[in-house]
mmCIF file of C-alpha atoms and ligand atoms in Angstrom:
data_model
loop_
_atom_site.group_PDB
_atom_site.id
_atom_site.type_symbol
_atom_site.label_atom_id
_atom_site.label_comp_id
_atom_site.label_asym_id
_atom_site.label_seq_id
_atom_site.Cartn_x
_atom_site.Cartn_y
_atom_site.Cartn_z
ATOM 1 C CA UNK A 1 23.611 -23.207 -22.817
ATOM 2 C CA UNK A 2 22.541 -19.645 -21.877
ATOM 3 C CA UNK A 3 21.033 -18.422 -18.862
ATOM 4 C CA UNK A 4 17.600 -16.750 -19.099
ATOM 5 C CA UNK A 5 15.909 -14.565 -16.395
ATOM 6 C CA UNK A 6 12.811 -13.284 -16.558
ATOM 7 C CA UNK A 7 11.610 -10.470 -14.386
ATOM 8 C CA UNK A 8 8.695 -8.738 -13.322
ATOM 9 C CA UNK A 9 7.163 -5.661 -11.843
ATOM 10 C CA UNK A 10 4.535 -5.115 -9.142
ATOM 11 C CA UNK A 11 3.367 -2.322 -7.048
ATOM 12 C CA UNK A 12 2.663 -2.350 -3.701
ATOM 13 C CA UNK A 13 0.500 -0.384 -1.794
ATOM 14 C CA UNK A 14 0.626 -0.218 2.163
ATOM 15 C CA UNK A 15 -3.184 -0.600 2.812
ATOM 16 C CA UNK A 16 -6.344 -0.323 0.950
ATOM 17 C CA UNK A 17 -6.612 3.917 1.236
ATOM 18 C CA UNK A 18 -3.312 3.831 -0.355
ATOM 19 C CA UNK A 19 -5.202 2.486 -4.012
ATOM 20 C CA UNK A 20 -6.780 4.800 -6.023
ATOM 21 C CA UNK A 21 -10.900 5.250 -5.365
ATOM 22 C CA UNK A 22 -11.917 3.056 -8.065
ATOM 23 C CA UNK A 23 -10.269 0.283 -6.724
ATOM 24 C CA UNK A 24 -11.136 0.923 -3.884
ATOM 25 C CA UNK A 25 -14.656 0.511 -4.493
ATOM 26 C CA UNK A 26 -13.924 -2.986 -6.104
ATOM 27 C CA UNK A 27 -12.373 -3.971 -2.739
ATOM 28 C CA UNK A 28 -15.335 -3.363 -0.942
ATOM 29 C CA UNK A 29 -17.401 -5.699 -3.603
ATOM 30 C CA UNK A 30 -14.943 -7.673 -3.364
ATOM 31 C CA UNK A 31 -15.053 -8.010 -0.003
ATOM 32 C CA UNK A 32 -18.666 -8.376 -0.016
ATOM 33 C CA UNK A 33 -18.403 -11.046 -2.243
ATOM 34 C CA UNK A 34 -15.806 -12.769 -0.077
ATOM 35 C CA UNK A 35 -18.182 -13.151 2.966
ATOM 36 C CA UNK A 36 -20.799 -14.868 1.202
ATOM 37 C CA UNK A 37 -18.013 -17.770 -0.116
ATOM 38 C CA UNK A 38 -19.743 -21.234 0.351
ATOM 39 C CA UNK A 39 -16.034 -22.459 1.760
ATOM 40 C CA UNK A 40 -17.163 -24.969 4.784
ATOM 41 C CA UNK A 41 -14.095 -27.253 4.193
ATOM 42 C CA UNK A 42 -11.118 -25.007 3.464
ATOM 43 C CA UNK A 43 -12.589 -22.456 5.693
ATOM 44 C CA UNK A 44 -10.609 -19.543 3.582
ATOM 45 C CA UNK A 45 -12.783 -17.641 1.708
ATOM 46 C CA UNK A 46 -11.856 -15.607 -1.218
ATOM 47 C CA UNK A 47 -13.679 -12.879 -3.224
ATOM 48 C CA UNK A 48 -13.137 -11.392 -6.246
ATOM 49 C CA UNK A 49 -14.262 -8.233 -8.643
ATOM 50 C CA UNK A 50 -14.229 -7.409 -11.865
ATOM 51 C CA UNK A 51 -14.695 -3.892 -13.903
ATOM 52 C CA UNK A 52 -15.271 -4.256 -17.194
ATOM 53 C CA UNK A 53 -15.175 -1.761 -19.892
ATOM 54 C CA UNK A 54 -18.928 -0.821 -20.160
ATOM 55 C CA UNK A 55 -19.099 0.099 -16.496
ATOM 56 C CA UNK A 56 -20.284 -3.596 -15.356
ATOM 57 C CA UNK A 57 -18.893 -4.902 -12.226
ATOM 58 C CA UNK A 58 -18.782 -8.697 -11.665
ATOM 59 C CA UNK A 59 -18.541 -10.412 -8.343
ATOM 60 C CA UNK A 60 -17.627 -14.312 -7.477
ATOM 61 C CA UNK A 61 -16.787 -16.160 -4.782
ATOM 62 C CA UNK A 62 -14.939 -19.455 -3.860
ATOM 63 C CA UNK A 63 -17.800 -22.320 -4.012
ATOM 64 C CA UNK A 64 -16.608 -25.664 -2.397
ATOM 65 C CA UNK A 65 -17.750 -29.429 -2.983
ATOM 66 C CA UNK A 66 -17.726 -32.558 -0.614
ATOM 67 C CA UNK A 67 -16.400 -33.672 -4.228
ATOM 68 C CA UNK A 68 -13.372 -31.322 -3.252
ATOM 69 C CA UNK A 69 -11.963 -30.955 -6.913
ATOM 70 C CA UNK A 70 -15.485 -29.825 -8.507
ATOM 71 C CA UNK A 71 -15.408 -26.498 -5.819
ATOM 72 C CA UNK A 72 -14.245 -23.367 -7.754
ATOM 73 C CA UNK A 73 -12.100 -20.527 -7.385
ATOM 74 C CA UNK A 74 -13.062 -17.004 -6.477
ATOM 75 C CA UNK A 75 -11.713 -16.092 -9.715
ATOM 76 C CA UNK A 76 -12.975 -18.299 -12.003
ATOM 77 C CA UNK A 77 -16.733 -18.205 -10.959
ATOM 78 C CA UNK A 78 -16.582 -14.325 -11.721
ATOM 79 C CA UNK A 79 -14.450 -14.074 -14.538
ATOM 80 C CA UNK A 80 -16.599 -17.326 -16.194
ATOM 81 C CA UNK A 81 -20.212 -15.573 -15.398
ATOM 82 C CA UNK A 82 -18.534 -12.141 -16.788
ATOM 83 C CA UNK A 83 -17.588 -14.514 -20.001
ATOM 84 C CA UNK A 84 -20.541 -15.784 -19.712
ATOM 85 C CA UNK A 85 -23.011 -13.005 -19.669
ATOM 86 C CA UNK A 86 -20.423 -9.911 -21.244
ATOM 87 C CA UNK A 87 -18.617 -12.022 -24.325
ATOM 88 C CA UNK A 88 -16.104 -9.746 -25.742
ATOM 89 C CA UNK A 89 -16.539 -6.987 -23.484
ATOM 90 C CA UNK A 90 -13.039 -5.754 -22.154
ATOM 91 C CA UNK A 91 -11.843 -7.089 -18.309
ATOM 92 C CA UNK A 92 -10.471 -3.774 -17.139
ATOM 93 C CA UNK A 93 -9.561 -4.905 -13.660
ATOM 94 C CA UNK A 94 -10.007 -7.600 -11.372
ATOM 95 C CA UNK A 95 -9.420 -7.304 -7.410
ATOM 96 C CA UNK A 96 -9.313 -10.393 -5.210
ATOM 97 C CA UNK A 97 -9.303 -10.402 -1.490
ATOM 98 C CA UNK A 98 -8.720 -13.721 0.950
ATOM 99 C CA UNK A 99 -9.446 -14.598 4.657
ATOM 100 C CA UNK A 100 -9.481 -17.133 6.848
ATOM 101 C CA UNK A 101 -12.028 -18.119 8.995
ATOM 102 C CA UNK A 102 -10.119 -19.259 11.722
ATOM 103 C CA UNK A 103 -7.569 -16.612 11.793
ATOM 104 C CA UNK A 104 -6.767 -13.148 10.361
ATOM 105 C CA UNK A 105 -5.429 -12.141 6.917
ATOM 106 C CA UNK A 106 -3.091 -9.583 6.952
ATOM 107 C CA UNK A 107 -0.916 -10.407 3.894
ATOM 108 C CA UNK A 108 -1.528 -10.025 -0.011
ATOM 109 C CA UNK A 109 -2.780 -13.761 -1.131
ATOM 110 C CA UNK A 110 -2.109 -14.129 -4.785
ATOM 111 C CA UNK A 111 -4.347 -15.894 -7.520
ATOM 112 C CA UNK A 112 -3.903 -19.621 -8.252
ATOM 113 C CA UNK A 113 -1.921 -20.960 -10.569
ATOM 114 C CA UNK A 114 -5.271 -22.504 -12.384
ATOM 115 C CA UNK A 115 -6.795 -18.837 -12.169
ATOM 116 C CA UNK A 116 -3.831 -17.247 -13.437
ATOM 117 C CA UNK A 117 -4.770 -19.901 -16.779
ATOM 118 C CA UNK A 118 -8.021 -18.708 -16.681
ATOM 119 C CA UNK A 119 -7.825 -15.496 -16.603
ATOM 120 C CA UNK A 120 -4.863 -15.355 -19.315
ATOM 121 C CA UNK A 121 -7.067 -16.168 -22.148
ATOM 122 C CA UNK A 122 -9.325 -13.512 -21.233
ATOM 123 C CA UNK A 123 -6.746 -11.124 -21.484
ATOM 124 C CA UNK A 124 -5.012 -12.794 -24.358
ATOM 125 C CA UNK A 125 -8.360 -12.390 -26.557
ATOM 126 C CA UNK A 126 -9.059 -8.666 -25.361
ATOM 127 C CA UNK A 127 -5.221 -7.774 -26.558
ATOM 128 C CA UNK A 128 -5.329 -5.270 -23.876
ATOM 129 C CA UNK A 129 -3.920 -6.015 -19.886
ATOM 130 C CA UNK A 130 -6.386 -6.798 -17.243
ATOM 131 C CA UNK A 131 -4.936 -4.794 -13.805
ATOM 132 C CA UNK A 132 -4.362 -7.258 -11.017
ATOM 133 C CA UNK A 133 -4.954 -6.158 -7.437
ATOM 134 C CA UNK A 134 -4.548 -8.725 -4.578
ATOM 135 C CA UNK A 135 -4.823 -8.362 -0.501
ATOM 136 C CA UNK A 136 -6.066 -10.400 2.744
ATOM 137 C CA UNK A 137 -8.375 -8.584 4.395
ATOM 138 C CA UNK A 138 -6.174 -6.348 5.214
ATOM 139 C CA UNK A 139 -3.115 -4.747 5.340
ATOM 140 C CA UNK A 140 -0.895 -4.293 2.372
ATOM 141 C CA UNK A 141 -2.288 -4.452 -1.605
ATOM 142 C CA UNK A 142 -0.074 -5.570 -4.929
ATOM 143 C CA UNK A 143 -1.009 -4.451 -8.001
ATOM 144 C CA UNK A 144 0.347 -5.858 -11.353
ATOM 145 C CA UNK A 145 -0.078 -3.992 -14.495
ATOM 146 C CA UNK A 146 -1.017 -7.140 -16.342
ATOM 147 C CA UNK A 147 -1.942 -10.778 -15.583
ATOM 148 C CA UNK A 148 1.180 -11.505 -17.858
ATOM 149 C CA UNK A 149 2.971 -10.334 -15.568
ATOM 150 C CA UNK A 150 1.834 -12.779 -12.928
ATOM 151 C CA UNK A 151 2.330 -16.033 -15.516
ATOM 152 C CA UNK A 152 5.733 -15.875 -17.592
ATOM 153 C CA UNK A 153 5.991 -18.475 -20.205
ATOM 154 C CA UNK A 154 2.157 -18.475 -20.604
ATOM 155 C CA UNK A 155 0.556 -21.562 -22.256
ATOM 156 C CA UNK A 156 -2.103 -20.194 -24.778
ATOM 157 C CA UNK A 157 -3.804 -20.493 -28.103
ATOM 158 C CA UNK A 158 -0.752 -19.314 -30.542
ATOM 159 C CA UNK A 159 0.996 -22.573 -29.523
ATOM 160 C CA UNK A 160 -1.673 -24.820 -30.902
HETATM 161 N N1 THU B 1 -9.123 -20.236 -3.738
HETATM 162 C C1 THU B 1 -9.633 -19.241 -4.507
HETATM 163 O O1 THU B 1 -10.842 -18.963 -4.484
HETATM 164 N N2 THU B 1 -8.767 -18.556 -5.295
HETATM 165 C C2 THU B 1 -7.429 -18.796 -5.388
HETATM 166 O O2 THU B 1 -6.762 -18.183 -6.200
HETATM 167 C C3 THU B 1 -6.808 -19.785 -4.505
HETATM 168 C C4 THU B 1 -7.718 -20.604 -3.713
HETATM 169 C C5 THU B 1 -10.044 -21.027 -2.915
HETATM 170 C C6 THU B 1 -10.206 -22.459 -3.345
HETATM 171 C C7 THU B 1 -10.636 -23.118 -2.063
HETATM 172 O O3 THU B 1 -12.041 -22.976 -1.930
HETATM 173 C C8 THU B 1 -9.970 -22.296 -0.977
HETATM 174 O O4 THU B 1 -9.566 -21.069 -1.594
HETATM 175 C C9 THU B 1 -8.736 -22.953 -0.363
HETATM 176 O O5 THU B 1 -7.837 -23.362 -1.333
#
């Protein structure tokens, strides 16, 4: 028996002005995006943008169900419509921000494990890494370099 670790790197930034302007523009959609969430059961809303390689950026938001397990994730409504309407364009980045609406957000609130799935075969298909930025509504941003990064021991199509 031999021990394995596996490691990874992410970047943190101390608040939003701290990312570089791009990404900060994505924030703000993002951000945008977050307040119009259709979350009247969790009450957290979550928002989400995407820049993809022709210039396009792609918003989503968390959209709930009295069916609770047929809402969706921030993350998956954009990254399915950018699928959906951009096939085999490259994801350059996606930025996600999350709030409650009953109290403040101060600390980075990372994707999902489901959205981490989802947004692996994206990046496994493109062969390239999709950047990974994550906050509350405020306060500190982490940035990983890759969504690989975020899901070690990734379940995808070269196992099937
Ligand atoms: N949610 C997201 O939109 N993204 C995530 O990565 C985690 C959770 C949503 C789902 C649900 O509407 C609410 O946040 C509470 O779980």
């Amino acid at each position: 028996m031999k021990e394995v670790k596996i490691e990874t790197t992410l970047y943190v930034f101390n608040s939003i002005e701290e990312v570089p302007n791009d990404v900060i523009n994505l924030m703000r959609q993002a951000a945008k995006a977050r307040k119009k969430a259709y979350a009247p059961y969790s009450k957290f809303n979550v928002g989400a943008a995407l820049l993809l390689e022709n210039g396009e950026v792609i918003t989503g938001n968390n959209q709930e169900n009295a069916s609770y397990p047929s809402g969706l994730c921030a993350e998956r409504t954009a990254i399915y419509y950018a699928g959906s309407q951009f096939p085999g364009i490259k994801i350059l980045k996606m930025v996600i921000t999350a709030g409650s609406q009953n109290t403040p957000t101060n600390s980075p609130i990372p994707p999902c494990g489901a959205c981490r799935q989802a947004i692996s075969e994206y990046e496994v298909n493109q062969k390239t890494p999709i950047e990974i930025y994550f906050m509350g509504e405020t306060g500190k941003v982490i940035k990983s370099n890759s969504l690989a990064n975020l899901l070690p021991l990734v379940f995808d199509k070269s196992v099937l």
